[in-house]
Tab-separated table of N, CA and C in Angstrom:
chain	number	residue	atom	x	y	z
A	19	UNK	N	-9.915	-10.149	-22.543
A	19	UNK	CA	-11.035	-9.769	-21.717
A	19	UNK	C	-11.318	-8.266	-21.822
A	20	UNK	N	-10.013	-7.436	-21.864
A	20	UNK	CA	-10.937	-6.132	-22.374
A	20	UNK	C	-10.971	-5.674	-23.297
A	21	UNK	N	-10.598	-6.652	-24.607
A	21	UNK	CA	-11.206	-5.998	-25.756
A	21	UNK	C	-13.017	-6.766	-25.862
A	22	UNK	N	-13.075	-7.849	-24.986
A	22	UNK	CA	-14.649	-8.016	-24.290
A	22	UNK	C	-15.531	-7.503	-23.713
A	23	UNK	N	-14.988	-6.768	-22.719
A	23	UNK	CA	-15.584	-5.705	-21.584
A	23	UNK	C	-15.818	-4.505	-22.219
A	24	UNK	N	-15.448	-4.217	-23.696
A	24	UNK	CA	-15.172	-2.535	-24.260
A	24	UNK	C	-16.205	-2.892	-25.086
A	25	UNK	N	-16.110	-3.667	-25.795
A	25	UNK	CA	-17.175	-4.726	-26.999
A	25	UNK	C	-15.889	-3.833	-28.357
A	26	UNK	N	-14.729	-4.226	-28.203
A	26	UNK	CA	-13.924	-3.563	-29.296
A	26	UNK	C	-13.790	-2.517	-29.305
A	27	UNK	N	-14.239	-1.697	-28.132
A	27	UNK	CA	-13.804	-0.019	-27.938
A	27	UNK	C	-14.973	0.504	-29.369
A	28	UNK	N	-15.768	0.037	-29.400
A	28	UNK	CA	-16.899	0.783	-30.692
A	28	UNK	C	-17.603	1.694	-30.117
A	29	UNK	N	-17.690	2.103	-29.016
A	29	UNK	CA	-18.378	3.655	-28.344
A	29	UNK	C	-17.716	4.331	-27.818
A	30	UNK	N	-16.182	4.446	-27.856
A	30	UNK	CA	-15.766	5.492	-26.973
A	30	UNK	C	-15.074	6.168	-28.449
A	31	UNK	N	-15.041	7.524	-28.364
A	31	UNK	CA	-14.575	8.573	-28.861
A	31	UNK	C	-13.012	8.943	-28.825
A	32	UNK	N	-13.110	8.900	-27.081
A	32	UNK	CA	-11.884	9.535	-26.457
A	32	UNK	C	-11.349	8.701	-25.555
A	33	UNK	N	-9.961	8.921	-25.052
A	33	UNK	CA	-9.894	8.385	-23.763
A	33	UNK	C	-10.118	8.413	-22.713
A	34	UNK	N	-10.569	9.938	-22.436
A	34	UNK	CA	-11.062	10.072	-21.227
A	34	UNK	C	-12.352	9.174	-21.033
A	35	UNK	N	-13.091	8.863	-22.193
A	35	UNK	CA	-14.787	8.423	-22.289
A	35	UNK	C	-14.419	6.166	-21.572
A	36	UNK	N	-13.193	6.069	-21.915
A	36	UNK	CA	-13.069	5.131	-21.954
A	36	UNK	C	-12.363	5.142	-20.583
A	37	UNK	N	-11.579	5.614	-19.686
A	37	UNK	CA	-11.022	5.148	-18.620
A	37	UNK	C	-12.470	5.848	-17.785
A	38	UNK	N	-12.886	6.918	-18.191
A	38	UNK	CA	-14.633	7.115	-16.989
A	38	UNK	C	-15.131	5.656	-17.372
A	39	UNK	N	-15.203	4.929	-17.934
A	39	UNK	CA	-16.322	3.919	-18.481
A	39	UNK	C	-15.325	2.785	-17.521
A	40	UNK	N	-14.564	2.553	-17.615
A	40	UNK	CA	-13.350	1.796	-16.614
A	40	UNK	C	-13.312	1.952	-14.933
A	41	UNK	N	-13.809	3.245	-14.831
A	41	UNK	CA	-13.842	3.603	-13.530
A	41	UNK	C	-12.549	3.984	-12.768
A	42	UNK	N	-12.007	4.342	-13.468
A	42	UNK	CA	-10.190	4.849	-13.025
A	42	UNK	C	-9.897	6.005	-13.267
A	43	UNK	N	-10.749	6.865	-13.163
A	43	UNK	CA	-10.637	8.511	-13.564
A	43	UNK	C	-10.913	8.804	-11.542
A	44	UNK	N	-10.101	9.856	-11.611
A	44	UNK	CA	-10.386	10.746	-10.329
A	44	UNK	C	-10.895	11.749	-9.705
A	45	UNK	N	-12.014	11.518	-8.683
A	45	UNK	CA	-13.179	12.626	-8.675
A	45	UNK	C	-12.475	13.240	-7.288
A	46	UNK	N	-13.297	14.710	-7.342
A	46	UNK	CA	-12.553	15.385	-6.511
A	46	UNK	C	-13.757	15.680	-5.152
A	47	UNK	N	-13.674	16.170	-4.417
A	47	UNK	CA	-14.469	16.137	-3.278
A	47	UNK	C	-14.736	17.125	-3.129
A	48	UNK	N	-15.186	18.211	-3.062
A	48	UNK	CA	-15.143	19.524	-2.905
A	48	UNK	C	-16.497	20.273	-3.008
A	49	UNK	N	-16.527	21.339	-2.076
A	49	UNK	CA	-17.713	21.757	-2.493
A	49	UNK	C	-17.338	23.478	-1.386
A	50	UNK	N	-17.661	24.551	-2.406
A	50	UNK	CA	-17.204	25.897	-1.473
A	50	UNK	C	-15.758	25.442	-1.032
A	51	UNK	N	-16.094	26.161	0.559
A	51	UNK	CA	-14.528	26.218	0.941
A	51	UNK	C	-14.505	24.544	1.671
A	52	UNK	N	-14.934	23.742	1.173
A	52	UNK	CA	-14.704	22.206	2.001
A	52	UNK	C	-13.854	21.542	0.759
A	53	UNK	N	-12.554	20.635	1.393
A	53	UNK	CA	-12.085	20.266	0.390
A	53	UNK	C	-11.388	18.684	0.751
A	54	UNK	N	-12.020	18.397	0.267
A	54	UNK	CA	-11.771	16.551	0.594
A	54	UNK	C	-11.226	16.423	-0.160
A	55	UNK	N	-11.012	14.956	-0.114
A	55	UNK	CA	-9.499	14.106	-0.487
A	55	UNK	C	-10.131	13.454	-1.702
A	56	UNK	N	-9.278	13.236	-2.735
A	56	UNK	CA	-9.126	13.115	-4.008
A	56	UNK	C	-9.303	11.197	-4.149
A	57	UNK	N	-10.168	10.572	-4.745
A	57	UNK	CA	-10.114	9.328	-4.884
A	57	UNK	C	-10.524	8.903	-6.163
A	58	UNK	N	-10.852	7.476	-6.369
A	58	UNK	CA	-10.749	6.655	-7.456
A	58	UNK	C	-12.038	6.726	-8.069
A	59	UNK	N	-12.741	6.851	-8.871
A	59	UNK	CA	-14.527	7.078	-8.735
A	59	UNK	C	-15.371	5.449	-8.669
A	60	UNK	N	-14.577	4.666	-9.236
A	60	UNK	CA	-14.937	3.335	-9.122
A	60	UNK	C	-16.076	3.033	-9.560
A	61	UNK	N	-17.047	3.630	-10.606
A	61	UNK	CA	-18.441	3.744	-11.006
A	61	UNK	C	-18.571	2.966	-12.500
A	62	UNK	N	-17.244	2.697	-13.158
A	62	UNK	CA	-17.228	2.011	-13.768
A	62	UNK	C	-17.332	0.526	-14.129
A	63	UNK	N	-17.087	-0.235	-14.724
A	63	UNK	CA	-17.010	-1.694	-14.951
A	63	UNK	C	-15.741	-2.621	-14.048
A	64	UNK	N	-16.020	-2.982	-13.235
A	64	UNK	CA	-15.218	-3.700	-12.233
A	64	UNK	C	-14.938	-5.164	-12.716
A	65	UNK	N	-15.229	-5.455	-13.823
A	65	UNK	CA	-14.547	-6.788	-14.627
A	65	UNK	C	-13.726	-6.641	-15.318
A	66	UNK	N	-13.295	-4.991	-15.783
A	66	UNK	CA	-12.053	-4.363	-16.762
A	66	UNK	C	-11.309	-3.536	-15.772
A	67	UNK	N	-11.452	-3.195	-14.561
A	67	UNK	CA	-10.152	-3.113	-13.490
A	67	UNK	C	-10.304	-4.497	-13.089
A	68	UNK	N	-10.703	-5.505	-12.664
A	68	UNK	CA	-9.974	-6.645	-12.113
A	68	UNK	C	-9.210	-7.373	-13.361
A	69	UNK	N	-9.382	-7.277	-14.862
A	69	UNK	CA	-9.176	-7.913	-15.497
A	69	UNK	C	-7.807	-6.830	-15.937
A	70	UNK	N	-7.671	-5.676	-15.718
A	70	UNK	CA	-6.536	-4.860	-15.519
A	70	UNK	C	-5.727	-5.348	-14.624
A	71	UNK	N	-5.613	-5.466	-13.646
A	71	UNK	CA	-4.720	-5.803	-12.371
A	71	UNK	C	-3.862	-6.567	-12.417
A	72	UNK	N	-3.847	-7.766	-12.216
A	72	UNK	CA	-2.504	-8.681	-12.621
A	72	UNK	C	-1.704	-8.230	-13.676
A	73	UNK	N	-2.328	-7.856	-14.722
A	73	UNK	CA	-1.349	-6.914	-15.886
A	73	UNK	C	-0.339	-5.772	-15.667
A	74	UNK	N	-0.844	-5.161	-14.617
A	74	UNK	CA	-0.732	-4.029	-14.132
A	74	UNK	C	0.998	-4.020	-12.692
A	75	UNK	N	0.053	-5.492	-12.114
A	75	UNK	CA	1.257	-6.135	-11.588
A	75	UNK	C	2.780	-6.330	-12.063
A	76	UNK	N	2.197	-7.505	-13.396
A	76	UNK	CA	3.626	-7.723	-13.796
A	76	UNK	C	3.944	-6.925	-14.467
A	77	UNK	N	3.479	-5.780	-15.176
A	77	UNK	CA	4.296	-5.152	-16.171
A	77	UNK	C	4.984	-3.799	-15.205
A	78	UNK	N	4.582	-3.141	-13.778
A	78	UNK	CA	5.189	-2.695	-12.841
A	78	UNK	C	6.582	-3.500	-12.853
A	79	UNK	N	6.532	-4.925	-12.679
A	79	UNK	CA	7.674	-5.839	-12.286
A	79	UNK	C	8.965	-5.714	-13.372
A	80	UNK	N	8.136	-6.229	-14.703
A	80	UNK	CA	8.835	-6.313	-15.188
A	80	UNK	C	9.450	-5.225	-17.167
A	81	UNK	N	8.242	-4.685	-17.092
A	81	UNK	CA	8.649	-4.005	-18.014
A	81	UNK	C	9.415	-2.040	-17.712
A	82	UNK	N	10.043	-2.508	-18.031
A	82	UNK	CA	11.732	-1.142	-17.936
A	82	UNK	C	10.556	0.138	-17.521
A	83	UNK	N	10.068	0.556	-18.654
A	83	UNK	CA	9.359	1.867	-18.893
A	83	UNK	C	8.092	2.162	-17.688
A	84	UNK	N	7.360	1.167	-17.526
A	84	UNK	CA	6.197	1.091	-16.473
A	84	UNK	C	7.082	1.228	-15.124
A	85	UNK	N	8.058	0.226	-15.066
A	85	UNK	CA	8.492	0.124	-13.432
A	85	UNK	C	9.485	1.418	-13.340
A	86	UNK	N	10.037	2.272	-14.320
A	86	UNK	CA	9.961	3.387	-14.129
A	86	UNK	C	9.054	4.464	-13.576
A	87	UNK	N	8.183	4.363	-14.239
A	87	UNK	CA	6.499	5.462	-13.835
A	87	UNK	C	6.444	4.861	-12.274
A	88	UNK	N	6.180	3.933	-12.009
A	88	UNK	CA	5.654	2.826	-11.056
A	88	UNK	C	7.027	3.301	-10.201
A	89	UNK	N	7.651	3.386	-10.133
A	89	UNK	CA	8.654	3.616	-8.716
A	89	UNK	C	8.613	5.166	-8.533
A	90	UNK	N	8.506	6.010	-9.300
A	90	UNK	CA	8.575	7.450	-9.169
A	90	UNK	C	7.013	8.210	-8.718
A	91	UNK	N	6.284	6.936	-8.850
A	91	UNK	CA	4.823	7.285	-8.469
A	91	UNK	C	4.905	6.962	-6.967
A	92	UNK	N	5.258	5.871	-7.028
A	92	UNK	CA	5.696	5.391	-5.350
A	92	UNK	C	6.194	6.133	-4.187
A	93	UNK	N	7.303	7.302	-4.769
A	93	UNK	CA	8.016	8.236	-4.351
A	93	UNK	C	6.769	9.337	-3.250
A	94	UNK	N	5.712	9.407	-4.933
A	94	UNK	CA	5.058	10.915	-4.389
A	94	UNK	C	3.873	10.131	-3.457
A	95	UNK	N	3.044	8.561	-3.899
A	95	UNK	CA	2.180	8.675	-2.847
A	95	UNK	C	1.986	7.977	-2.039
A	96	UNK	N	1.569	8.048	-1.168
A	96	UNK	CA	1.470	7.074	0.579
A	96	UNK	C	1.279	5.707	0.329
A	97	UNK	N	0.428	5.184	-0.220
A	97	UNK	CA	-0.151	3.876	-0.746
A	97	UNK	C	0.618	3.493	-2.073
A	98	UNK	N	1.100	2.287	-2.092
A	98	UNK	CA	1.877	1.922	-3.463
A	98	UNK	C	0.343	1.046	-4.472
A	99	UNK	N	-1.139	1.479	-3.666
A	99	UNK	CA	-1.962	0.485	-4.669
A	99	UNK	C	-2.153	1.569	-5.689
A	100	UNK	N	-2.438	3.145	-5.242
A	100	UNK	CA	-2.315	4.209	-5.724
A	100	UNK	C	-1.733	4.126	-7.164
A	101	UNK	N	-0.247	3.717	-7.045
A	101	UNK	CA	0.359	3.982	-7.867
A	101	UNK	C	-0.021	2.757	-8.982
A	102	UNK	N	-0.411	1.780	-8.514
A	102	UNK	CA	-0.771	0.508	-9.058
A	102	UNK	C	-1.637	0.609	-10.138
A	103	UNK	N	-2.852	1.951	-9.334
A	103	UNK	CA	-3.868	1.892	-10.225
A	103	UNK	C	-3.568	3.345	-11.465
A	104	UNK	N	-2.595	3.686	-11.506
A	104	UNK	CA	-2.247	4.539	-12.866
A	104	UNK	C	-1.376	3.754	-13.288
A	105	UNK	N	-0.951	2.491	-12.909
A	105	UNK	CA	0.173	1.872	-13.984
A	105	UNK	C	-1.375	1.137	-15.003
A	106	UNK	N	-2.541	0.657	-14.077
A	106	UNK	CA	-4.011	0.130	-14.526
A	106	UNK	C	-4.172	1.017	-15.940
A	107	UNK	N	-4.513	2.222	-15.542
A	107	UNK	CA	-4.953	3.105	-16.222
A	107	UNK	C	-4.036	3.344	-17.517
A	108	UNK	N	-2.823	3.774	-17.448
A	108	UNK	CA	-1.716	3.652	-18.415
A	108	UNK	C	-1.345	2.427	-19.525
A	109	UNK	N	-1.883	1.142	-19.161
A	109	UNK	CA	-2.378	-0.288	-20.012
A	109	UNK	C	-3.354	0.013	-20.695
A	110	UNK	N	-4.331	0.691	-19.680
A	110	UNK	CA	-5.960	0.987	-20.487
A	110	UNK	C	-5.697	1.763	-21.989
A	111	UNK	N	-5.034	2.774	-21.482
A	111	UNK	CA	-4.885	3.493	-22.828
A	111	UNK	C	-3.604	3.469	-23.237
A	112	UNK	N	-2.827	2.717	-23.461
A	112	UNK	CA	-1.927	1.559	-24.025
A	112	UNK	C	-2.542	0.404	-25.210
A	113	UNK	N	-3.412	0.001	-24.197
A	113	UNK	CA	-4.115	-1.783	-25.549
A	113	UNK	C	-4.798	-0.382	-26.237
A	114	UNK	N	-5.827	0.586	-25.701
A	114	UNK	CA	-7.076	1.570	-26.360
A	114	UNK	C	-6.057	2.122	-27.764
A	115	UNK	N	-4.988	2.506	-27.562
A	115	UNK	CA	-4.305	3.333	-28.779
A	115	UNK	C	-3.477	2.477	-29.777
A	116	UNK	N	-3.226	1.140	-29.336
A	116	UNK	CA	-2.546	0.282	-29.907
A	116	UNK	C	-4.049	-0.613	-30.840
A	117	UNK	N	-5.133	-0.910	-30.591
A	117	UNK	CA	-5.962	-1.273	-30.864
A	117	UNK	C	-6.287	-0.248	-31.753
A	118	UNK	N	-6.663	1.074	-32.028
A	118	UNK	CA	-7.281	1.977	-32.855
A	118	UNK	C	-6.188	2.289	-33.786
A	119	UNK	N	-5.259	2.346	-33.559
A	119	UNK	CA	-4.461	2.581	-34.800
A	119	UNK	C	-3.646	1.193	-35.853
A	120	UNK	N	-4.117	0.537	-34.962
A	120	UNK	CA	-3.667	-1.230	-35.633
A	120	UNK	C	-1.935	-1.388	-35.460
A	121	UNK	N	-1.148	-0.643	-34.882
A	121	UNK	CA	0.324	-1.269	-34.485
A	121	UNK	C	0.435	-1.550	-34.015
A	122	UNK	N	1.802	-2.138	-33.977
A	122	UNK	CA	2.321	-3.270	-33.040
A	122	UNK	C	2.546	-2.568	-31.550
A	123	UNK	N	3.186	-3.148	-30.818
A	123	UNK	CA	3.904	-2.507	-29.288
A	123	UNK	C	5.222	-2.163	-29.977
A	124	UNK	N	5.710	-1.078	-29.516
A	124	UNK	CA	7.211	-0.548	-29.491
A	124	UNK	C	7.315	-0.430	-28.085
A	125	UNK	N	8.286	-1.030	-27.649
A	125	UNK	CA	8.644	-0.868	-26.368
A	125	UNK	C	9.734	0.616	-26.500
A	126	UNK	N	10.299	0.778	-27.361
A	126	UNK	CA	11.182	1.755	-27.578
A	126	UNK	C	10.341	3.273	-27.958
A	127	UNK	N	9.217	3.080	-28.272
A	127	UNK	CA	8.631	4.456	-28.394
A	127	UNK	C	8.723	5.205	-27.421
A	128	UNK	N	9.280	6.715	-28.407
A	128	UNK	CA	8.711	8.143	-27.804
A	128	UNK	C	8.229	9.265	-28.261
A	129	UNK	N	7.298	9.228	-27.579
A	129	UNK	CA	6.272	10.146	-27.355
A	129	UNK	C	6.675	11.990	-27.961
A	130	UNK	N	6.549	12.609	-29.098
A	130	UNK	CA	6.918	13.608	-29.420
A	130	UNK	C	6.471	14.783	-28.545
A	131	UNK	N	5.093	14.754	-28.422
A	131	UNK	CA	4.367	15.446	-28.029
A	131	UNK	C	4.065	16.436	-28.889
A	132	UNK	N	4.028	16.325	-29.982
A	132	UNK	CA	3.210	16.837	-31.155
A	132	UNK	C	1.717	16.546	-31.549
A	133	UNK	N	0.887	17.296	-31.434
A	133	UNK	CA	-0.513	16.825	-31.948
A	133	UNK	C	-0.831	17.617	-32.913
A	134	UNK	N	-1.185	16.949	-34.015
A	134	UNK	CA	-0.804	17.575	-35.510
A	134	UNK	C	-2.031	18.282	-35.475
A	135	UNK	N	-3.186	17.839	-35.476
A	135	UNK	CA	-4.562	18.476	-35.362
A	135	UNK	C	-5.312	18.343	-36.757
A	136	UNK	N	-4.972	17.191	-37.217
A	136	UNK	CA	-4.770	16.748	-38.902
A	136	UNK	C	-4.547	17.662	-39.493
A	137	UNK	N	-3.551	18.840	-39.521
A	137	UNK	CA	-3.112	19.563	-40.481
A	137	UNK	C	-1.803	18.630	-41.390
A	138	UNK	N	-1.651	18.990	-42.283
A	138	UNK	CA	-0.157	17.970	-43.122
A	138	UNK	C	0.633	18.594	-42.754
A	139	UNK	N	1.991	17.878	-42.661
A	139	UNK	CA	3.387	17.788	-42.225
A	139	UNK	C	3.688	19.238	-42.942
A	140	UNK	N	3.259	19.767	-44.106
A	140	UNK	CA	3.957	20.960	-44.753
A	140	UNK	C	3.211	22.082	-43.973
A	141	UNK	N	2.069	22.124	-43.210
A	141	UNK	CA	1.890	23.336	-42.905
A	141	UNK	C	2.247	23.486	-40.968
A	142	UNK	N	2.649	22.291	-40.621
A	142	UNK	CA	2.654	22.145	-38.964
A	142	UNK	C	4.406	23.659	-38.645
């Protein structure tokens, strides 16, 4: 369903373009010295967060790495749906990067934090 709802991710660029298009990016309230509370923008497609959710559920439950994030998110905020909806968001661009580069899932991947900037390995 959301490689349906995206139409194959063929217009988004980035990820940010794709979780705004999802509606799971966070807008801030603010204006001068007034400063409201931080929420969900929800302006996006509400058939790719509901079709997120149960996913979002069990892989909190049951996958090692998520119910890691997912309990330490729990820690910092008041509401555990909160945390629910960045385990949402974290799937989103999970299938989004697993889909564009054509590999499999590694559950064992980590993350270098290297971004090459397509320069080659001999000049990084």
């Amino acid at each position: 369903k959301v490689i349906a709802e995206t139409n194959g991710f063929l217009l988004f660029n980035s990820i940010r373009q794709l979780v705004s298009y999802a509606g799971l990016d966070v807008i801030q309230d603010e204006s001068g010295q007034y400063k409201g509370k931080s929420r969900l923008s929800k302006k996006g497609n509400a058939h790719l967060r509901a079709a997120l959710y149960m996913p979002a559920v069990t892989a909190a439950t049951h996958n090692e790495n998520l119910n890691k994030f997912y309990s330490r998110l729990n820690e910092k905020f008041n509401y555990k749906k909160q945390s629910l909806v960045a385990v949402m968001r974290k799937l989103l661009v999970l299938i989004y990067t697993l889909w564009k580069s054509g590999e499999d899932y590694n559950q064992n991947y980590q993350w270098t934090g290297i971004k090459t900037g397509g320069l080659p390995p001999a000049t990084r």
